Short mmCIF file of C-alpha atoms in Angstrom, two decimals:
data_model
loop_
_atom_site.label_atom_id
_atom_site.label_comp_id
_atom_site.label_asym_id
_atom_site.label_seq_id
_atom_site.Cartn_x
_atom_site.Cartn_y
_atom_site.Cartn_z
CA UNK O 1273 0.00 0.00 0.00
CA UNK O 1274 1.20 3.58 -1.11
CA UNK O 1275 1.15 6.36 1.51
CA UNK O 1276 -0.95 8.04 -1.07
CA UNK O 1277 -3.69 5.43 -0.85
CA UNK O 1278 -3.85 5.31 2.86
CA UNK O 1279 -6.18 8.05 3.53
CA UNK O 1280 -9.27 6.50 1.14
CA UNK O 1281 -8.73 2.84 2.40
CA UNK O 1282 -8.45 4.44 6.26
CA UNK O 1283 -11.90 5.87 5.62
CA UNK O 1284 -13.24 2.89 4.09
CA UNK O 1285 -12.52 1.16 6.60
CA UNK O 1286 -13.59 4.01 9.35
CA UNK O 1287 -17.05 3.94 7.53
CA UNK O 1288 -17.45 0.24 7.40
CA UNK O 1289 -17.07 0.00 11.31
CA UNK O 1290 -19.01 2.93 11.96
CA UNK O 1291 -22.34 1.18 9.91
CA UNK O 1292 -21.47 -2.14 11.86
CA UNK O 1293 -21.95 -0.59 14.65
CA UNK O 1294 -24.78 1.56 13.73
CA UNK O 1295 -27.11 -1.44 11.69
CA UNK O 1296 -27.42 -3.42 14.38
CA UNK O 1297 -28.52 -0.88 16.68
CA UNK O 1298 -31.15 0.25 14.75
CA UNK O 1299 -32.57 -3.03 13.75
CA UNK O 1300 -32.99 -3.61 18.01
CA UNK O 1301 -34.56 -0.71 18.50
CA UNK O 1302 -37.31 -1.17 15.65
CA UNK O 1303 -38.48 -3.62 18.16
CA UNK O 1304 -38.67 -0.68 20.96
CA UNK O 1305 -42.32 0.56 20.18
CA UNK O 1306 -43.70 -3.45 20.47
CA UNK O 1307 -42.01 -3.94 23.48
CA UNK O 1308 -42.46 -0.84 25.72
CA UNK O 1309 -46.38 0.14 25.95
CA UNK O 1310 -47.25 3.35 26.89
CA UNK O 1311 -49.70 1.46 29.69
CA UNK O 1312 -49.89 -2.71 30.22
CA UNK O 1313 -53.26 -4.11 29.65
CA UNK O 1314 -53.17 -5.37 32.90
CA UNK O 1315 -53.32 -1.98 34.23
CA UNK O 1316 -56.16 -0.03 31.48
CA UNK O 1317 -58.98 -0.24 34.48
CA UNK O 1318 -56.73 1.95 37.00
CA UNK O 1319 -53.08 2.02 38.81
CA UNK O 1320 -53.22 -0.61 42.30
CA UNK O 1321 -53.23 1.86 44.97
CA UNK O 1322 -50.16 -0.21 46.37
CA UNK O 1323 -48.66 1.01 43.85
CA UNK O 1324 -45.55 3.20 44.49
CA UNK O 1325 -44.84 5.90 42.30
CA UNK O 1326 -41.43 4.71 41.65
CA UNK O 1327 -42.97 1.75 40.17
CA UNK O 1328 -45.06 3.60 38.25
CA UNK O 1329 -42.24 5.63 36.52
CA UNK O 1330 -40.75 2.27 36.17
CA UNK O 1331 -43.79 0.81 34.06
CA UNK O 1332 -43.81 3.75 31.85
CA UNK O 1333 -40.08 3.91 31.33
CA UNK O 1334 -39.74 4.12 27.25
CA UNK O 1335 -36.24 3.71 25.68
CA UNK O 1336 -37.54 5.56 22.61
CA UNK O 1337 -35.73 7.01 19.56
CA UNK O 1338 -35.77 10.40 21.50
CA UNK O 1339 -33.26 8.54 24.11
CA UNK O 1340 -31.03 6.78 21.62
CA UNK O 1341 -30.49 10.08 19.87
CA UNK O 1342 -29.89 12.18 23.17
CA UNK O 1343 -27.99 9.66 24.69
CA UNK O 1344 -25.48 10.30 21.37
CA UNK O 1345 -25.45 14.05 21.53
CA UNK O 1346 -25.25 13.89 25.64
CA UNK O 1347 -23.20 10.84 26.85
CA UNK O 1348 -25.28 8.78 29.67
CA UNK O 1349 -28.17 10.17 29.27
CA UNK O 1350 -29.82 6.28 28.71
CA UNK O 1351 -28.28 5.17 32.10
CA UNK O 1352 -29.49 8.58 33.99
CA UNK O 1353 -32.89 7.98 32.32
CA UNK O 1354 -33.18 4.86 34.16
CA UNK O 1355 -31.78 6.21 37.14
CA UNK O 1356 -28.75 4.86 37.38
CA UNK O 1357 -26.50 7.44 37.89
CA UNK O 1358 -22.78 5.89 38.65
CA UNK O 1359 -23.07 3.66 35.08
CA UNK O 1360 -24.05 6.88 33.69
CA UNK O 1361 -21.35 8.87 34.75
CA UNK O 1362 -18.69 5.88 33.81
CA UNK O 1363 -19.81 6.32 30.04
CA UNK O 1364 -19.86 9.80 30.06
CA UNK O 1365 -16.20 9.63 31.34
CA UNK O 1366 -15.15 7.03 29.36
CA UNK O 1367 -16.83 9.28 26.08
CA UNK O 1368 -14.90 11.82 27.33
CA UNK O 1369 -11.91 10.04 27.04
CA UNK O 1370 -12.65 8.87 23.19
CA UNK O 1371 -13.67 12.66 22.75
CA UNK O 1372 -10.15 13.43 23.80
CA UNK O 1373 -8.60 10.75 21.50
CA UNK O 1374 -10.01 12.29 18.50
CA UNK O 1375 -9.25 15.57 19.39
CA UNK O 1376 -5.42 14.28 20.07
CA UNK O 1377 -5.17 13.35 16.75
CA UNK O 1378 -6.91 16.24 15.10
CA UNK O 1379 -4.42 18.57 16.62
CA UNK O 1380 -1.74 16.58 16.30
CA UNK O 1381 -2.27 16.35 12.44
CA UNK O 1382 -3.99 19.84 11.78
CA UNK O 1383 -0.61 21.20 10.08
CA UNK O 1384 -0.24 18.08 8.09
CA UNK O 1385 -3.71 17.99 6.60
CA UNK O 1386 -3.15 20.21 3.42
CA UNK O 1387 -0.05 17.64 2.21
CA UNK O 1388 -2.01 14.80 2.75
CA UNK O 1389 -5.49 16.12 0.66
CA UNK O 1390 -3.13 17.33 -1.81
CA UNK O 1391 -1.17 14.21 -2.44
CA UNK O 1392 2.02 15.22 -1.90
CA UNK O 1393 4.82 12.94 -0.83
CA UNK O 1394 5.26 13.06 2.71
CA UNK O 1395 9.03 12.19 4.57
CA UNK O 1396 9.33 9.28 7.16
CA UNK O 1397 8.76 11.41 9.93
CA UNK O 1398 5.13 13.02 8.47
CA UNK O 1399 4.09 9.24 7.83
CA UNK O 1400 4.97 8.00 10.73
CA UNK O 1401 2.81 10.79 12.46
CA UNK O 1402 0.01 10.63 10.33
CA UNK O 1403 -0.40 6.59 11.37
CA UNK O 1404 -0.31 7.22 14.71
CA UNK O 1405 -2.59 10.15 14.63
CA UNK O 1406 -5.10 8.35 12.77
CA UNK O 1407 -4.84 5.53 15.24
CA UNK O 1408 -5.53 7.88 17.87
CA UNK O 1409 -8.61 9.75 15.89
CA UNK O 1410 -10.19 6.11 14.90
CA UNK O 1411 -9.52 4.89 19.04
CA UNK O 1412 -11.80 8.07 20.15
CA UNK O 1413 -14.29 7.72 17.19
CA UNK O 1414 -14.60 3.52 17.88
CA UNK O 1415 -14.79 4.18 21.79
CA UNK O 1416 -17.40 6.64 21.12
CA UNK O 1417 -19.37 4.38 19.45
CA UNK O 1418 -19.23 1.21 22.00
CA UNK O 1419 -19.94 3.50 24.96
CA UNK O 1420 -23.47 4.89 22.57
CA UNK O 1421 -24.76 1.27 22.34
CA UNK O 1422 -23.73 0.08 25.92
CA UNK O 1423 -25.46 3.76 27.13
CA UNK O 1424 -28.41 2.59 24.78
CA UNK O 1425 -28.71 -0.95 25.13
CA UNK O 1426 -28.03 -0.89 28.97
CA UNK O 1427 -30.99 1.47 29.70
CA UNK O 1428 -33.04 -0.80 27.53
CA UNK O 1429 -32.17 -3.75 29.65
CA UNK O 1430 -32.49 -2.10 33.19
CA UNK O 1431 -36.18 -0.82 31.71
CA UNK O 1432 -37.21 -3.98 30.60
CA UNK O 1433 -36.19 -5.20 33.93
CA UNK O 1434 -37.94 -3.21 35.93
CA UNK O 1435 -41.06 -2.97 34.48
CA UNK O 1436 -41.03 -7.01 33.89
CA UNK O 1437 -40.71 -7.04 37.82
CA UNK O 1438 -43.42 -4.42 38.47
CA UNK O 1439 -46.10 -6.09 36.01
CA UNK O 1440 -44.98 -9.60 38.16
CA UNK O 1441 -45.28 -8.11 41.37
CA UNK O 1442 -48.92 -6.47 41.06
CA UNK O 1443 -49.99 -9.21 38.85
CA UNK O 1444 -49.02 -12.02 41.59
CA UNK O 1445 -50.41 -9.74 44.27
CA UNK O 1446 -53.93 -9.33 42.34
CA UNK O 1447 -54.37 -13.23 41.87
CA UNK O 1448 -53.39 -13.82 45.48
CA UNK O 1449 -56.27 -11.51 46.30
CA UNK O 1450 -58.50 -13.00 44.28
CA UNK O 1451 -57.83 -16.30 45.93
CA UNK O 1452 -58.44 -14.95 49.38
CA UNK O 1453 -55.10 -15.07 50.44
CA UNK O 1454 -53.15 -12.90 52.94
CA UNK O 1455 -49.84 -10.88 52.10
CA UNK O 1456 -47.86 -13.97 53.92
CA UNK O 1457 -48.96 -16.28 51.20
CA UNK O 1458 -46.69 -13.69 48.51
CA UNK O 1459 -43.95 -13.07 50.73
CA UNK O 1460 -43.76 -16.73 51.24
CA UNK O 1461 -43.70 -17.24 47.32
CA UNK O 1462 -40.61 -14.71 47.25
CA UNK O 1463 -38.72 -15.70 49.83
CA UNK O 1464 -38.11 -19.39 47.60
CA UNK O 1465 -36.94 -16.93 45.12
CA UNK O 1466 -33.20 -15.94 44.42
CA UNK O 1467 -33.87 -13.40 41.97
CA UNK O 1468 -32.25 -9.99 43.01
CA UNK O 1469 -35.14 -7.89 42.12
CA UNK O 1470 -37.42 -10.58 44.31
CA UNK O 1471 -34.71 -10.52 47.32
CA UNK O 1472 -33.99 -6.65 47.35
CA UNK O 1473 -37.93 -6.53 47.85
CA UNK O 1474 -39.00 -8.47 50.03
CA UNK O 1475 -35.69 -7.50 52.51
CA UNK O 1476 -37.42 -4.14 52.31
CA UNK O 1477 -40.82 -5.19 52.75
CA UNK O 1478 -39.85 -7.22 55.66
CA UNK O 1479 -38.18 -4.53 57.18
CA UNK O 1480 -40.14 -2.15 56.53
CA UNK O 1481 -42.86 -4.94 58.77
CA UNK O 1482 -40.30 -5.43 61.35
CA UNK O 1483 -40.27 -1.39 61.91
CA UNK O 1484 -43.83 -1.24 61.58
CA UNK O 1485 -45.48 -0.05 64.79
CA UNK O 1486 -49.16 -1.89 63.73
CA UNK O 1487 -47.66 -5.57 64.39
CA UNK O 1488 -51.63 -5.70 65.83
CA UNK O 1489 -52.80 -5.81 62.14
CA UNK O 1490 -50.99 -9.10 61.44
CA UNK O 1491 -52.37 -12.70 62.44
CA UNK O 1492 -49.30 -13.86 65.13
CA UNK O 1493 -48.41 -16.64 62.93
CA UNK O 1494 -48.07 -14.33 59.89
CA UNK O 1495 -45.50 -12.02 62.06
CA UNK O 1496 -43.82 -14.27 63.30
CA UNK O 1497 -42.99 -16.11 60.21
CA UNK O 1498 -42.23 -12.90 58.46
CA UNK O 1499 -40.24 -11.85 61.24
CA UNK O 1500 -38.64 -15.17 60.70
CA UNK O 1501 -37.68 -14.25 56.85
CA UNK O 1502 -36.35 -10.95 57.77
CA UNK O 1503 -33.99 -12.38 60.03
CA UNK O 1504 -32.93 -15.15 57.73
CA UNK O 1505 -31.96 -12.32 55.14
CA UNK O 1506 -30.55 -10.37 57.11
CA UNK O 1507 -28.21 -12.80 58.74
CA UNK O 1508 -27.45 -13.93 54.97
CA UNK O 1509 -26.21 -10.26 54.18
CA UNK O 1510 -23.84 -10.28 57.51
CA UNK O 1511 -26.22 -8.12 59.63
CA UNK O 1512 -25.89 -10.52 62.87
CA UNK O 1513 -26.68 -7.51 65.18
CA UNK O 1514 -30.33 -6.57 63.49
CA UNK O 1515 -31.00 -10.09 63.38
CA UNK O 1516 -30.53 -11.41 66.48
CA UNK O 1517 -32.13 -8.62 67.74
CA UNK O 1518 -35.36 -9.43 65.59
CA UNK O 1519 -35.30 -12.91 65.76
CA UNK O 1520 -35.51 -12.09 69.82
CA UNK O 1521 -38.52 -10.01 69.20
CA UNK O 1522 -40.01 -12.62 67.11
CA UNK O 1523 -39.78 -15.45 69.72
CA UNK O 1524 -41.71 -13.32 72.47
CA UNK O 1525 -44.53 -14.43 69.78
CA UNK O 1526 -46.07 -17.26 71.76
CA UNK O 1527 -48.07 -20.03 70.02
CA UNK O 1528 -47.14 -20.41 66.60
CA UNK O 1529 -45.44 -23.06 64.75
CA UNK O 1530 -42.51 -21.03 63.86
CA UNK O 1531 -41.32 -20.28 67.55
CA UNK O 1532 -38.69 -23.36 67.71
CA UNK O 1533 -37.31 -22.20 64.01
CA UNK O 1534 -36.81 -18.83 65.52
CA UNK O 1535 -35.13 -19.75 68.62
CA UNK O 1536 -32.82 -22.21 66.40
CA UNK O 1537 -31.80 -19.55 64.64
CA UNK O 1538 -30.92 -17.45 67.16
CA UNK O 1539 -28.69 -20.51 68.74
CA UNK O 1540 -27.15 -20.25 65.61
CA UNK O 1541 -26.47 -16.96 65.69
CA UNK O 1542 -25.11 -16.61 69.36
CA UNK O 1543 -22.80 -19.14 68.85
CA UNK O 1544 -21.37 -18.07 65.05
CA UNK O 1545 -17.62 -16.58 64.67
CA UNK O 1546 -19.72 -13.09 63.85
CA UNK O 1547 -21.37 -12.82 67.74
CA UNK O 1548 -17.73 -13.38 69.04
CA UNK O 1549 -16.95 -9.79 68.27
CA UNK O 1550 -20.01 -8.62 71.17
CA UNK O 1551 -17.91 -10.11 73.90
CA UNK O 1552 -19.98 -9.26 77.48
CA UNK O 1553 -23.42 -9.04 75.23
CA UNK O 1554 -23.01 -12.32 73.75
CA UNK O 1555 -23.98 -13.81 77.24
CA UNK O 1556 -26.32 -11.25 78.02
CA UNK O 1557 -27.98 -12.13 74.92
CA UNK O 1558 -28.25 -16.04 75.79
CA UNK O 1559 -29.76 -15.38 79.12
CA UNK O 1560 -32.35 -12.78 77.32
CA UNK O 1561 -32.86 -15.94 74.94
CA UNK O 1562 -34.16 -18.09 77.93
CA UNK O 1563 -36.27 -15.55 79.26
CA UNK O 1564 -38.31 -14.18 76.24
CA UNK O 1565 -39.49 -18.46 76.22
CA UNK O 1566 -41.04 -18.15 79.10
CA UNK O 1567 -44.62 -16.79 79.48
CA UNK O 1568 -45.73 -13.13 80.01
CA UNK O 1569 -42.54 -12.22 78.53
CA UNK O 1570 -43.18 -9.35 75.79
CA UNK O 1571 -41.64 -7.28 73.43
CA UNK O 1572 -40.33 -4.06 76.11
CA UNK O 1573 -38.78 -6.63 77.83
CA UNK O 1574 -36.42 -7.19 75.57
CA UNK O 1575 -35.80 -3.12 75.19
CA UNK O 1576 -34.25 -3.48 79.01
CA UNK O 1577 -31.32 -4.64 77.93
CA UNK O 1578 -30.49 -1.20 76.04
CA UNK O 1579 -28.25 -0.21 79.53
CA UNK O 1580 -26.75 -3.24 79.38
CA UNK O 1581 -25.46 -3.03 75.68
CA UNK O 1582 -21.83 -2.93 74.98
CA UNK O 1583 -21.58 -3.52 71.31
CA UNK O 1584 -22.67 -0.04 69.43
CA UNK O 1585 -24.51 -1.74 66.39
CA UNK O 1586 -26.55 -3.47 69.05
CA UNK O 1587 -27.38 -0.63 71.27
CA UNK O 1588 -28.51 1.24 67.62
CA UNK O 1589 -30.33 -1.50 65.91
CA UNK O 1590 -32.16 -1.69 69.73
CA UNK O 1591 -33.09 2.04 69.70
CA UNK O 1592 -34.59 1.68 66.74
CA UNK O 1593 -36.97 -1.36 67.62
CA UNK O 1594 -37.80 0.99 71.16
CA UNK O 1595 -38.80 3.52 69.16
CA UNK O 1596 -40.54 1.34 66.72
CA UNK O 1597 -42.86 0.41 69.80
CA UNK O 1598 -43.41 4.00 71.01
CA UNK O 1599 -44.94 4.70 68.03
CA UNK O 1600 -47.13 1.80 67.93
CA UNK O 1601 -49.87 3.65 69.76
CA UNK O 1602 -50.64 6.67 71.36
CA UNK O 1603 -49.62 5.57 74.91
CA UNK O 1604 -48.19 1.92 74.36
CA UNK O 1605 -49.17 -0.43 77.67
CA UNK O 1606 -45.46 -0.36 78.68
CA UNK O 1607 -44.25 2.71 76.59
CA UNK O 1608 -43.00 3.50 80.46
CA UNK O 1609 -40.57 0.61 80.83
CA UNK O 1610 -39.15 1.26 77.36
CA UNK O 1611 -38.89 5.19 78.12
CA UNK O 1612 -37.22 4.60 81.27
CA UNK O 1613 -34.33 2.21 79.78
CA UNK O 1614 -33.56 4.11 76.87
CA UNK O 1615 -33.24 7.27 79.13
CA UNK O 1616 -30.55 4.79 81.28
CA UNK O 1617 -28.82 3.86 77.83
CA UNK O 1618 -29.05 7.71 76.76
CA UNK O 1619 -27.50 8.60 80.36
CA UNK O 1620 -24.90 5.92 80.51
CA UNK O 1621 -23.39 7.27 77.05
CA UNK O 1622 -22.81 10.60 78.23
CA UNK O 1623 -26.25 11.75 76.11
CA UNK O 1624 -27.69 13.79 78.92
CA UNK O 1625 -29.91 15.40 76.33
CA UNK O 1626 -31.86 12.65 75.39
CA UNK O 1627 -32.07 10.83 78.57
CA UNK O 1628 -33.47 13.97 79.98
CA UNK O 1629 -36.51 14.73 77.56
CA UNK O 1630 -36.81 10.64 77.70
CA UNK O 1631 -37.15 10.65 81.57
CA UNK O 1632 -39.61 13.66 81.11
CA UNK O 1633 -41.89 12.02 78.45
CA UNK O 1634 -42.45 9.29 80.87
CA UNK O 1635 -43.68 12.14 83.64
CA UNK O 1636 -45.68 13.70 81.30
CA UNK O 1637 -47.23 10.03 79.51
CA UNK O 1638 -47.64 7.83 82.34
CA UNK O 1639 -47.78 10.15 85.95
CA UNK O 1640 -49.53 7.06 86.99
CA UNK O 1641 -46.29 4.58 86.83
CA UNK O 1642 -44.41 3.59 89.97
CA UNK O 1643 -41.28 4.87 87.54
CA UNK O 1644 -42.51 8.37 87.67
CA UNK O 1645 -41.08 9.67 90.32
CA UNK O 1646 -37.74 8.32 90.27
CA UNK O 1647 -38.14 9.95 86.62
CA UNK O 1648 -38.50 12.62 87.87
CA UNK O 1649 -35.60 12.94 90.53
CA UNK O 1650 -32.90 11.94 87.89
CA UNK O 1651 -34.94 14.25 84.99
CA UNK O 1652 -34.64 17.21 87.40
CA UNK O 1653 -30.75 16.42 87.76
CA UNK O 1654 -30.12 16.44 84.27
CA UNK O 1655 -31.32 19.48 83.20
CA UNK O 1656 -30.05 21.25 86.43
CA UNK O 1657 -26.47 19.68 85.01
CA UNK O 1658 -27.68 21.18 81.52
CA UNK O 1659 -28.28 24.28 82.83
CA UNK O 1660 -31.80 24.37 82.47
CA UNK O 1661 -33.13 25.76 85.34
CA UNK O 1662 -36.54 26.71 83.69
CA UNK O 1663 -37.11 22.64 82.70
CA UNK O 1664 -36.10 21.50 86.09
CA UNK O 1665 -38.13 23.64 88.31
CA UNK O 1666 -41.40 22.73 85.30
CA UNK O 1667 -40.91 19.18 86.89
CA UNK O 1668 -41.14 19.51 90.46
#
């Protein structure tokens, strides 16, 4: 090959790669229009009203023409259209990159150009510079062109995705209605299920029932085996601490088939290389495992042992459950009990703040408790060490 026949074969060859790329593409998006419905047939006669909005903008997600051709003219637009902002932000960096290929070669070669339209004979040094500065330009302009489709073709799949999971997920809720059959009967369903969509959703349904302060709403079975579920998961994704701790708050569920399962798991957990890290707890929390088996015991009962805690992901993942039952009612039966020993826990880490307004809740809640008035002795020594003479003396 002559230098002088380079540049015509280089383009050739530029141009056949670029339609390669560009056929293909455009034959998978004809299919885009069949395949993304502006509204499912299963939903024409309304939206569930469990229906989050997310999901909705997940349904009507459309990877339409408009997309491919922004997502050329503004890399990562398709992955930011689907909300997935990191994958967008690696192809807009990575176009940047191809961008700055092509320019690199551009400028290396822009006082070359006129010797190389016009045919003249270039030295050693000229043609050795014009290879590499076409590899450079044709680098950029091929990277360019991968990191279009993957933009393209990724947001396609993570639509498809999504709304496949949202029409399965209402769809398999409706027909469990229609058989009479309670929420347990799906979460059971999903919980036999390894699919990531079906895990990451039912760990956040089941947490989001674990946190729930209207366990009253759920047959004690039901809760228990769901608490059961959320402790399995969470154990599988290294969280020892919040399961334990719910597994512990599922066995003061008396009656129900899966009490023994949930105490099993809990030996389990107790005596795993993970619970050697809580030292002093780890025995507090076998003891606490005898006593929530026996009867009467209930779910504050276990919030006692918030003073006691050692181990800071513990004591947190506790607080949260304690607050999870004040808010179960507007004056919980033993809301006192649970006031009381997070106001200890508050106190013994140096929080005088929140042990303070916890000790005065419980005056103002439940005057009625025998805990009231030593309440109120260490509230008014708190805020007197606060310097808050004004909420001291409003307790005597």
């Amino acid at each position: 090959m002559t230098r002088n026949s380079f540049v015509p074969k280089l383009s050739i060859v530029l141009l056949a790669v670029l339609l390669g790329g560009i056929l293909p593409l455009h034959a998978q998006m004809d299919l885009l229009p069949f395949i993304f419905r502006d509204i499912p047939p299963e939903l024409e006669q309304g939206i569930p009203v469990t229906m989050t909005y997310d999901e909705f903008r997940s349904l009507n997600r459309n990877i339409d023409f408009f997309t491919v051709g922004m997502s050329l003219i503004a890399p990562g637009y398709g992955f930011f259209s689907v909300d997935r902002p990191y994958a967008g932000a690696a192809v807009a960096g990575g176009r940047a990159a191809g961008y700055g290929l092509m320019a690199a070669g551009v400028i290396r070669q822009w006082q070359d150009f006129r010797d190389v339209w016009n045919g003249q004979d270039l030295s050693a040094e000229e043609w050795d510079s014009l290879k590499v500065n076409a590899f450079l330009f044709g680098s950029g302009a091929f990277l360019n062109m991968v990191l279009w489709g993957v933009d393209v073709l990724g947001a396609y799949h993570v639509a498809l995705e999504e709304k496949n999971w949202v029409i399965y997920h209402h769809g398999l809720k409706v027909e469990h209605e229609s058989r009479g059959e309670d929420e347990i009967e799906q979460l059971r369903s999903y919980f036999v299920q390894d699919d990531p969509a079906v895990r990451e959703y039912l760990r956040g349904r089941l947490h989001r029932i674990a946190m729930s302060s209207s366990w009253g709403d759920f047959p004690r079975e039901d809760l228990q085996e769901a608490l059961y579920y959320h402790g399995v998961m969470e154990y599988g994704r290294g969280r020892s601490e919040r399961a334990v701790l719910q597994l512990l708050s599922a066995y003061t569920v008396e009656g129900t088939q899966w009490q023994q399962k949930v105490g099993s798991l809990v030996v389990d957990i107790l005596s795993s290389r993970q619970a050697l890290a809580w030292e002093d707890d780890r025995e507090l929390l076998w003891e606490e495992l005898g006593r929530a088996g026996e009867s009467g015991y209930g779910y504050p009962d276990l919030v006692t042992l918030l003073p006691e805690l050692q181990h800071e992901g513990l004591r947190s993942e506790l607080f949260l459950m304690a607050n999870r039952y004040l808010g179960s009612g507007e004056k919980p039966l033993q809301g006192d009990l649970v006031l009381f020993s997070m106001a200890r826990a508050w106190a013994g880490q140096g929080d005088i703040q929140n042990a303070a307004t916890a000790y005065a809740k419980l005056i103002r809640f439940y005057p009625e408790s025998p805990m009231a008035e030593e309440a109120g002795k260490r509230a008014r020594a708190l805020y007197t060490a606060l310097g808050d003479s004004q909420a001291a003396e409003a307790l005597e």
